[in-house]
Amino acid sequence: YYGERALIDQIEFWTIDNLSLPNIMITSLEHEADTNYIETENPGVGVEFWIFNFHKQTIVQNRFFREAIYHLLDMKKADDMLGLDIGKVASRFSYHKSQLEKKDSTKIDGLLASANYQGETLILGVLDHPVMKKQALWIQKMAASHHIQLEVRFFALDKSFYTKDFEEQADMLLMGDIPPDDPELGFLDFCYNPSLLCQRFFSPSILEELHAKLEKMKIASDFLERERE
């Protein structure tokens, strides 16, 4: 847990004297236990993402450059070449709703020309984690093949997360997030939490648009309507 003080006022510890006892199902006194259920497992889902720092006046402000980076970031290809298995490639936080646009490396050079990219060096920040380090160095190599100059800078989570290191040093970040079990609350936390990167990297205009969409999601009457929002 990397957040600030949790909203917990009291923690209780219960001692079980006899560990050989079977599990006990606690039910309401007015109702008998309902044993007609299906037991399912809901695996935790983490996300890995790339985010641009819109508080820095660099080429990342140009949409053609960002689109070029999109086609460069073929993470399925990266993981295959590096022998990694980190999960499914997704276009959004809710992976089951992903609609990926095909990666097309032949578009990169034309998009860079449209962005008027002049070969300036950009800082790619990444967590000092073995898997992410491999990915970042692979991305740096692929970027160089299109004359995009990336300097990879590694950040230790415990030293940089609650400082301004990310905002002040990185033009782009390759990061990960492990949300809580509830996907909707996890998404809201990802977008709203001032310690996380949406709030730290997005411009005021992007945040205004994001918050308007989140408000529609929050007042939706049911899950399906929230999914549409």
Short mmCIF file of N, CA and C in Angstrom, two decimals, residues 67 69-76 89-90 100-107:
data_model
loop_
_atom_site.label_atom_id
_atom_site.label_comp_id
_atom_site.label_asym_id
_atom_site.label_seq_id
_atom_site.Cartn_x
_atom_site.Cartn_y
_atom_site.Cartn_z
N GLU A 67 0.66 10.15 -31.35
CA GLU A 67 0.18 9.05 -32.18
C GLU A 67 1.35 8.20 -32.68
N ILE A 69 4.12 7.67 -31.07
CA ILE A 69 4.50 6.84 -29.93
C ILE A 69 3.54 5.67 -29.76
N TYR A 70 2.24 5.91 -30.02
CA TYR A 70 1.26 4.83 -29.92
C TYR A 70 1.67 3.67 -30.84
N HIS A 71 2.02 3.98 -32.07
CA HIS A 71 2.38 2.92 -33.02
C HIS A 71 3.75 2.30 -32.69
N LEU A 72 4.59 3.07 -32.01
CA LEU A 72 5.88 2.53 -31.59
C LEU A 72 5.72 1.52 -30.46
N LEU A 73 4.75 1.76 -29.58
CA LEU A 73 4.59 0.93 -28.38
C LEU A 73 3.84 -0.36 -28.69
N ASP A 74 4.47 -1.24 -29.39
CA ASP A 74 3.88 -2.55 -29.66
C ASP A 74 4.33 -3.49 -28.56
N MET A 75 3.60 -3.45 -27.43
CA MET A 75 4.05 -4.19 -26.25
C MET A 75 3.92 -5.70 -26.41
N LYS A 76 2.98 -6.14 -27.26
CA LYS A 76 2.90 -7.58 -27.54
C LYS A 76 4.18 -8.05 -28.21
N VAL A 89 -2.71 -7.15 -23.86
CA VAL A 89 -2.59 -5.75 -24.27
C VAL A 89 -3.99 -5.16 -24.35
N ALA A 90 -4.19 -3.99 -23.76
CA ALA A 90 -5.51 -3.39 -23.70
C ALA A 90 -5.43 -1.92 -24.11
N LEU A 100 -8.57 -2.29 -29.71
CA LEU A 100 -7.24 -1.85 -30.09
C LEU A 100 -7.17 -1.46 -31.56
N GLU A 101 -6.61 -0.28 -31.81
CA GLU A 101 -6.26 0.08 -33.18
C GLU A 101 -4.97 -0.65 -33.53
N LYS A 102 -4.90 -1.19 -34.73
CA LYS A 102 -3.73 -1.96 -35.13
C LYS A 102 -2.49 -1.08 -35.11
N LYS A 103 -1.41 -1.62 -34.54
CA LYS A 103 -0.14 -0.92 -34.55
C LYS A 103 0.45 -0.99 -35.96
N ASP A 104 0.89 0.15 -36.47
CA ASP A 104 1.43 0.21 -37.83
C ASP A 104 2.70 1.06 -37.81
N SER A 105 3.84 0.41 -37.75
CA SER A 105 5.11 1.13 -37.64
C SER A 105 5.43 1.95 -38.88
N THR A 106 4.76 1.65 -40.01
CA THR A 106 5.02 2.42 -41.24
C THR A 106 4.47 3.84 -41.13
N LYS A 107 3.61 4.09 -40.16
CA LYS A 107 3.05 5.43 -39.99
C LYS A 107 3.94 6.35 -39.15
#
